[in-house]
Tab-separated table of C-alpha atoms in Angstrom:
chain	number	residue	atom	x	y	z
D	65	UNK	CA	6.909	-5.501	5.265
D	66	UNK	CA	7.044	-5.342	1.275
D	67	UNK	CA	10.688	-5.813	1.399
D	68	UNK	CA	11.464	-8.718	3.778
D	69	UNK	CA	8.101	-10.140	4.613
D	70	UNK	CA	8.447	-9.611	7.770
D	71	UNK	CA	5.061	-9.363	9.796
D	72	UNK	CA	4.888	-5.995	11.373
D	73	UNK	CA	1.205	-5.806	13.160
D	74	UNK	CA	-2.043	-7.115	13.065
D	75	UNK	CA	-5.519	-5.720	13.258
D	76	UNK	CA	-7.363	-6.872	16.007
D	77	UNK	CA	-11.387	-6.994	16.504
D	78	UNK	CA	-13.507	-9.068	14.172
D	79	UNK	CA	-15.460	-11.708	15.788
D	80	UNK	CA	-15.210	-14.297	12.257
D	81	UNK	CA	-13.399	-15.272	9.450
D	82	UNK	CA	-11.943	-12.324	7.369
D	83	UNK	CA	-13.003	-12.632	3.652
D	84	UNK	CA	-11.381	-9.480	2.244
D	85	UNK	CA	-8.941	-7.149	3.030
D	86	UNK	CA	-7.971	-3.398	0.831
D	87	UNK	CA	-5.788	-0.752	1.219
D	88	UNK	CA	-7.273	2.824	-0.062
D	89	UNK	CA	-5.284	4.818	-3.035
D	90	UNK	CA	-2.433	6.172	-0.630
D	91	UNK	CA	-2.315	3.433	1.695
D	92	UNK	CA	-3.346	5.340	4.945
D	93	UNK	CA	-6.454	3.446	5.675
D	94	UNK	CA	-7.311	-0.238	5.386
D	95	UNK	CA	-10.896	-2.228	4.960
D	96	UNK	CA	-11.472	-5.394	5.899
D	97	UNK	CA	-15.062	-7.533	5.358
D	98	UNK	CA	-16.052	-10.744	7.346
D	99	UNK	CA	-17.844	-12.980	8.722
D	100	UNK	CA	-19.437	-11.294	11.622
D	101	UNK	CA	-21.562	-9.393	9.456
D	102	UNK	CA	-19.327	-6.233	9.758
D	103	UNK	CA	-16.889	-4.352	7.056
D	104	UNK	CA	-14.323	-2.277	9.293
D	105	UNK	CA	-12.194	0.822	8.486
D	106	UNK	CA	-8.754	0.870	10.033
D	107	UNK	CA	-5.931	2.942	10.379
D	108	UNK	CA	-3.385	1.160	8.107
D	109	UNK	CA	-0.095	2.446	9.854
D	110	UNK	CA	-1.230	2.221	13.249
D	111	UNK	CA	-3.861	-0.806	13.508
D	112	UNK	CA	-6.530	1.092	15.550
D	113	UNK	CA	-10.007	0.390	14.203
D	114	UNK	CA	-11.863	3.558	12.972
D	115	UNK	CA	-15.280	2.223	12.375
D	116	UNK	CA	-17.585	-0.759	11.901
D	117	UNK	CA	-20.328	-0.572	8.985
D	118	UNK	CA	-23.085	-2.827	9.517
D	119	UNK	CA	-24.126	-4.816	7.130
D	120	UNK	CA	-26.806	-7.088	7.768
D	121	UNK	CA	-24.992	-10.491	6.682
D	122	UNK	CA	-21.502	-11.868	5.594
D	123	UNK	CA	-19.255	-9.467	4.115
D	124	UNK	CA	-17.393	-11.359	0.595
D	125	UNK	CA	-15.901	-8.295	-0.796
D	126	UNK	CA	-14.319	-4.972	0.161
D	127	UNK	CA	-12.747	-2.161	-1.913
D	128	UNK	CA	-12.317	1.699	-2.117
D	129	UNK	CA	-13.198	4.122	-4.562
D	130	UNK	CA	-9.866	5.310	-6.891
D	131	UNK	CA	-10.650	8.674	-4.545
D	132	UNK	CA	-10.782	6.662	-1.700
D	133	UNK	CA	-14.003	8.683	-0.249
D	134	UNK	CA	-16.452	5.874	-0.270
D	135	UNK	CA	-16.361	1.858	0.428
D	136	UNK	CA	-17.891	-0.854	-1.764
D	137	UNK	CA	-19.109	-4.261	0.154
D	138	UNK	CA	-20.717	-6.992	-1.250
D	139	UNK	CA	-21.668	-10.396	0.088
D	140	UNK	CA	-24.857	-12.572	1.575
D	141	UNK	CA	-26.868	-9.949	1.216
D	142	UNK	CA	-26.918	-9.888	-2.282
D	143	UNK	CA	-26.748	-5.941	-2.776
D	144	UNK	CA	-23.744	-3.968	-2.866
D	145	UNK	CA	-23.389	-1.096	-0.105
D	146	UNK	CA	-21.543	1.976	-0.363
D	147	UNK	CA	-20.480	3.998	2.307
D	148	UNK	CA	-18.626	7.459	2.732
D	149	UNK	CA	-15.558	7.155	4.608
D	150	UNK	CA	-14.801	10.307	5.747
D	151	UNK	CA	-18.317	10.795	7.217
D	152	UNK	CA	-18.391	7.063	7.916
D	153	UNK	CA	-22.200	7.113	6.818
D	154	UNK	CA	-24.564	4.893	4.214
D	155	UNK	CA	-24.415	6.475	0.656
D	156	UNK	CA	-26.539	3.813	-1.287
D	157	UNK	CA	-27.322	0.259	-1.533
D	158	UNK	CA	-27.507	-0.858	-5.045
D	159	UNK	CA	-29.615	-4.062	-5.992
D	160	UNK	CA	-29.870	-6.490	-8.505
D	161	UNK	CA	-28.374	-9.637	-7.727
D	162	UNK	CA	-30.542	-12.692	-6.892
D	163	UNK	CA	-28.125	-14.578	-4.810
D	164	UNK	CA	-24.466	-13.635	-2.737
D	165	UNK	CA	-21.889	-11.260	-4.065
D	166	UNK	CA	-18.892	-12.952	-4.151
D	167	UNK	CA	-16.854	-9.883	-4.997
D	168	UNK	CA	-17.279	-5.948	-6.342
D	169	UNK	CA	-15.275	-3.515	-7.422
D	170	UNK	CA	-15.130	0.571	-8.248
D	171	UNK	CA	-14.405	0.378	-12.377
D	172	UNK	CA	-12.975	4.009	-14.460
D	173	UNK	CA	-13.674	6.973	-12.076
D	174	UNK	CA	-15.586	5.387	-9.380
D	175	UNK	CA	-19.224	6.607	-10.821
D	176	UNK	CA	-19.475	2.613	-11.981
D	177	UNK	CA	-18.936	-0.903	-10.765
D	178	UNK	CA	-18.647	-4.585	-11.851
D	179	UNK	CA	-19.906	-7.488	-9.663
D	180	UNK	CA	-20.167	-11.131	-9.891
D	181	UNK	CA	-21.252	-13.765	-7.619
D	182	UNK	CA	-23.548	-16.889	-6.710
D	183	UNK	CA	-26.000	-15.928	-9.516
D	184	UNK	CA	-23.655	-16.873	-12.313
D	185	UNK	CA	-23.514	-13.262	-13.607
D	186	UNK	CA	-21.457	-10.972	-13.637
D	187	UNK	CA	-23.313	-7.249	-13.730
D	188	UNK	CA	-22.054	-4.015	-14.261
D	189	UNK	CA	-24.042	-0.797	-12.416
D	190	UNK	CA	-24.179	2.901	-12.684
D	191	UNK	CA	-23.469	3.962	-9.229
D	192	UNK	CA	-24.727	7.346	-9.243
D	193	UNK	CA	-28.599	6.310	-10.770
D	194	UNK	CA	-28.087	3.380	-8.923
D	195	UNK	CA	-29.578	1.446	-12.110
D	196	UNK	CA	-28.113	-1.969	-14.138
D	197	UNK	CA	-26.117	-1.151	-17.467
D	198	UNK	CA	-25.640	-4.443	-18.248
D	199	UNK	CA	-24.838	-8.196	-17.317
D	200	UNK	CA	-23.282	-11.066	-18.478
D	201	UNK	CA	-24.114	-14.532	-18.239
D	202	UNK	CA	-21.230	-17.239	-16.824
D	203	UNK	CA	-20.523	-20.268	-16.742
D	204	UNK	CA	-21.004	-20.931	-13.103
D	205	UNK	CA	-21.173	-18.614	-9.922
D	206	UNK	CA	-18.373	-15.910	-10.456
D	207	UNK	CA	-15.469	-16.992	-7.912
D	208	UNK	CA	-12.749	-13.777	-8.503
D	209	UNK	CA	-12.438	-10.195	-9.968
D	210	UNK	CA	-9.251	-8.607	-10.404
D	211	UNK	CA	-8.606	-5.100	-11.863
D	212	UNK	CA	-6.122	-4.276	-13.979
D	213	UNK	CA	-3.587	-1.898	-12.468
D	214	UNK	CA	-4.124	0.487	-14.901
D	215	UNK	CA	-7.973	-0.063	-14.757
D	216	UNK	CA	-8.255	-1.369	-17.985
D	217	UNK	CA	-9.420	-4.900	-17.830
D	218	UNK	CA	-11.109	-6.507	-15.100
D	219	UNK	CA	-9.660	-10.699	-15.147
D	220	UNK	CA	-12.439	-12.454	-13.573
D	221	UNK	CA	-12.899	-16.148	-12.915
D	222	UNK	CA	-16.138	-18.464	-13.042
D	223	UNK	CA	-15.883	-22.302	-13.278
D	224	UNK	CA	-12.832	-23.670	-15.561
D	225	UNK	CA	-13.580	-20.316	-17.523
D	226	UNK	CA	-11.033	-16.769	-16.948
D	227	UNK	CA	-12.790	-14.031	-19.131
D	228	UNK	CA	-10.856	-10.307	-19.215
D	229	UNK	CA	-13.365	-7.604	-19.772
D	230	UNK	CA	-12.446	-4.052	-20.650
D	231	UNK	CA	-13.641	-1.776	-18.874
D	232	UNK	CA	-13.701	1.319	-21.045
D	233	UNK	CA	-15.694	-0.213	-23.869
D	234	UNK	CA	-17.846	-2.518	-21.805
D	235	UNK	CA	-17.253	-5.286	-23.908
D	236	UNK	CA	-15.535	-9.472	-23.110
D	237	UNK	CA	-11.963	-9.192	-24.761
D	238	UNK	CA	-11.489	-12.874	-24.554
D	239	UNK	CA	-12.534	-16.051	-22.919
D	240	UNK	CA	-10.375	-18.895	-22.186
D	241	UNK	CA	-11.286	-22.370	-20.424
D	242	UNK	CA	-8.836	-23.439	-18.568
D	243	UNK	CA	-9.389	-26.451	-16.770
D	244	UNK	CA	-6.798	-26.908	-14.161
D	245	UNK	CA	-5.227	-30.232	-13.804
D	246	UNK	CA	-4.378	-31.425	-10.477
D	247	UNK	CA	-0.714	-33.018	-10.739
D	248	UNK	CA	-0.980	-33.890	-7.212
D	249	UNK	CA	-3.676	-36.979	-8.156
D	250	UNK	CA	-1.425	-37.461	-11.197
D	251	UNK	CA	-2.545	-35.551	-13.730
D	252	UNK	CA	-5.564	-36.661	-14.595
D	253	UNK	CA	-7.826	-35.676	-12.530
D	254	UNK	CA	-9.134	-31.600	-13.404
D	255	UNK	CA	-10.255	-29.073	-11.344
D	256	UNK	CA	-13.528	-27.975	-11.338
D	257	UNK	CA	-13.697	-24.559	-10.564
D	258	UNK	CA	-10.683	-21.885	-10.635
D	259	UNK	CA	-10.599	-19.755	-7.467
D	260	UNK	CA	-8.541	-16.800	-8.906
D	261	UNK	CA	-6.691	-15.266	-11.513
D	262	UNK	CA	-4.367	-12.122	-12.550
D	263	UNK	CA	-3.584	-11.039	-15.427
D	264	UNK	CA	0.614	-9.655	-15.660
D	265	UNK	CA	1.103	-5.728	-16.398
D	266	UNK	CA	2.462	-7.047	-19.741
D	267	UNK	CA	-0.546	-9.327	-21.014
D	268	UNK	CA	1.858	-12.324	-22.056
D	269	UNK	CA	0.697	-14.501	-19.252
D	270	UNK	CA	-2.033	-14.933	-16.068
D	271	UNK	CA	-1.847	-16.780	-12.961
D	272	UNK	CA	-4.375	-19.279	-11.521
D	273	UNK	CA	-5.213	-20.991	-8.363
D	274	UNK	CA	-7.784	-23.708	-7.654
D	275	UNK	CA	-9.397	-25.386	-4.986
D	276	UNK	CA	-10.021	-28.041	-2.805
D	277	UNK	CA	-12.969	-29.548	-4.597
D	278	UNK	CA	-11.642	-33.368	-4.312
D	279	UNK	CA	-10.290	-35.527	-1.777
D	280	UNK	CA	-6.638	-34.002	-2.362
D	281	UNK	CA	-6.204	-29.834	-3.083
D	282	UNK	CA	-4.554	-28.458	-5.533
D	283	UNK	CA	-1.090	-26.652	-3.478
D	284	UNK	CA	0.010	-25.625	-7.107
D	285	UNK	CA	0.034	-22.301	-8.712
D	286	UNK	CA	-0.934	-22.565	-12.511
D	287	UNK	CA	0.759	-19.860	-15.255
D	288	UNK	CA	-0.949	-19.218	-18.404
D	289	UNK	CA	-0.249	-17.713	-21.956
D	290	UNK	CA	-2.681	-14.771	-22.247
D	291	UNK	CA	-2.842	-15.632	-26.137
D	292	UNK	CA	-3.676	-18.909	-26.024
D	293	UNK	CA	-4.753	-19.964	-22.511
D	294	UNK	CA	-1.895	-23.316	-22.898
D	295	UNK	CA	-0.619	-23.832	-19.193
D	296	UNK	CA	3.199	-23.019	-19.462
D	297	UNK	CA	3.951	-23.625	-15.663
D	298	UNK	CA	2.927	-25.245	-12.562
D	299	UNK	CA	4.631	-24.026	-9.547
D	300	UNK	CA	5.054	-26.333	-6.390
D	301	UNK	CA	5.224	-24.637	-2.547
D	302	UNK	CA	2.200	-24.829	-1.007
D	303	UNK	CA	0.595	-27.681	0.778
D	304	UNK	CA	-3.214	-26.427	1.353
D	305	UNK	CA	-5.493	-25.405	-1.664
D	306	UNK	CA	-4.898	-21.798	-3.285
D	307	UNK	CA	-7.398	-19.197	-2.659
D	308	UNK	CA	-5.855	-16.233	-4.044
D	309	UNK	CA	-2.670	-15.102	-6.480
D	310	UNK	CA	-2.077	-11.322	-8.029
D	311	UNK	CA	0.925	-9.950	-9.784
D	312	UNK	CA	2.707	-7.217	-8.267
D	313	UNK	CA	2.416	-3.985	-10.657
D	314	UNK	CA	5.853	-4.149	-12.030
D	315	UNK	CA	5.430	-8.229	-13.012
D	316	UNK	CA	8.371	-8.947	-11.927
D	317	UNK	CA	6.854	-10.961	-9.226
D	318	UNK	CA	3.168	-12.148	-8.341
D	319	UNK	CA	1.880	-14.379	-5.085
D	320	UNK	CA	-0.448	-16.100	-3.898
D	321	UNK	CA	-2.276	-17.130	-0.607
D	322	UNK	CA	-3.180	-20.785	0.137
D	323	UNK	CA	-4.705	-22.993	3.219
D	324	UNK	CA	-1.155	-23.854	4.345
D	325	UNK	CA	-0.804	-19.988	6.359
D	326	UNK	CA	1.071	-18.904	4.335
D	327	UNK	CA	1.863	-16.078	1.665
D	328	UNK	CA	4.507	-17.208	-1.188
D	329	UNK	CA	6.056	-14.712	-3.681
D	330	UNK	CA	7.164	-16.181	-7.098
D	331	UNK	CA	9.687	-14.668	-10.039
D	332	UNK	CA	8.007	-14.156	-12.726
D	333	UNK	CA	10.561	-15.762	-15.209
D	334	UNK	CA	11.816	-18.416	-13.100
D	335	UNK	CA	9.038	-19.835	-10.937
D	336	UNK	CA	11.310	-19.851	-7.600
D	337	UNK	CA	9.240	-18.673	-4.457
D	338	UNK	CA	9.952	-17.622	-0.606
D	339	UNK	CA	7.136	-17.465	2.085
D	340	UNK	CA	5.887	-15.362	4.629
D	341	UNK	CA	3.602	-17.417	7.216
């Protein structure tokens, strides 16, 4: 529950590890992609499953269209597949990529998409020709997208590297490397590859986690200024590497999701955190 963090239900029925999980536009239905090959539709208020869409190999990446009519889901399979929700059938399967999808998403009206993944590019397609508009080389295999709330910039994250992209004009705003230093193995020792990022409603700063690519993970949750990509703060709480952080759309707050079970909510301005496990 948004306002206590209380845990109020669980949806039952996958058969492997859960790699991504979306709400549609008004909240009513929930996807979820995994492990056992399958992306499944759920009723978000009650937890019953509505339907399982195949899909050949791991699922990476979930996520509606801003009508909330079709599904996106990328992964092993190195396509993305769209299906339509309401008749719960295959629209189109787009290709392109020469190695996993990591993650997809539904960009301006839902008639395009951005992807990135294992091939170390990040591509952007025209959903309804089905066709590449254009890609963009990385630095290494694309670990995070984010979109803006207002749909403006995409924040993705590939190596040490967090480019934002806008999404109107198709063009790389800005690219900042931002090598993440462990202060765990005291401070010297630098991440290798940043697992996520978010950009705050504001633009002044962006969150970061990393993971556990030595013998020690990184627990910490790194905060950015936008302008110059200096780390400002380094917040303590966790004790397993982070996989995942996102502001909330006001800013006031943002969390993040680590190895440790649990979910921790920050302050903005002050850095202090609670946790739901």
């Amino acid at each position: 529950r948004g306002e206590t963090g209380d845990w109020i239900g669980t949806f039952e029925g996958h058969k492997g590890a859960v790699w991504s999980a979306r709400l549609d536009t008004p909240a009513y239905r929930a996807a979820t992609g995994s492990a056992d090959f399958t992306a499944r539709l759920w009723d978000a208020l009650t937890g019953e499953e509505l339907h399982q869409f195949n899909c050949s190999h791991i699922v990476k990446s979930v996520h509606f269209s801003p009508d909330s009519s079709q599904l996106m889901c990328a992964g092993k399979f190195k396509k993305l597949k769209l299906f339509d929700v309401e008749k719960l059938a295959p629209v189109a399967e787009i290709e392109g990529h020469t190695a996993g999808v990591k993650t997809a998403l539904f960009i301006g009206d839902g008639t395009k998409a951005v992807s990135g993944g294992e091939d170390k590019a990040v591509r952007v397609w025209d959903l309804k020709s089905g066709t590449q508009i254009s890609e963009i080389p990385v630095q290494k295999e694309v670990t995070s997208l984010a979109l803006a709330y207002d749909g403006s910039v995409v924040t993705l994250t590939a190596g040490t590297q967090v480019h934002f992209w806008d999404t109107a004009k198709h063009e790389m705003i800005k690219t900042l490397d931002c090598p993440i230093v462990n202060p765990t193995l005291g401070g010297n020792v630098k991440v290798q590859d940043i697992t996520s990022a978010s950009l705050s409603p504001d633009r002044k700063k962006f969150i970061a986690g990393g993971p556990a690519d030595q013998a020690w993970p990184d627990p910490w949750v790194h905060v950015f200024d936008y302008e110059t990509g200096t780390e400002v703060e380094c917040n303590k709480g966790h004790h397993g590497h982070v996989w995942d952080v996102v502001f909330a759309p006001d800013g006031e707050t943002y969390a993040s999701g680590a190895d440790d079970g649990t979910i921790r909510i920050w302050q903005t301005n002050t850095g202090k955190a609670s946790s739901a496990e």
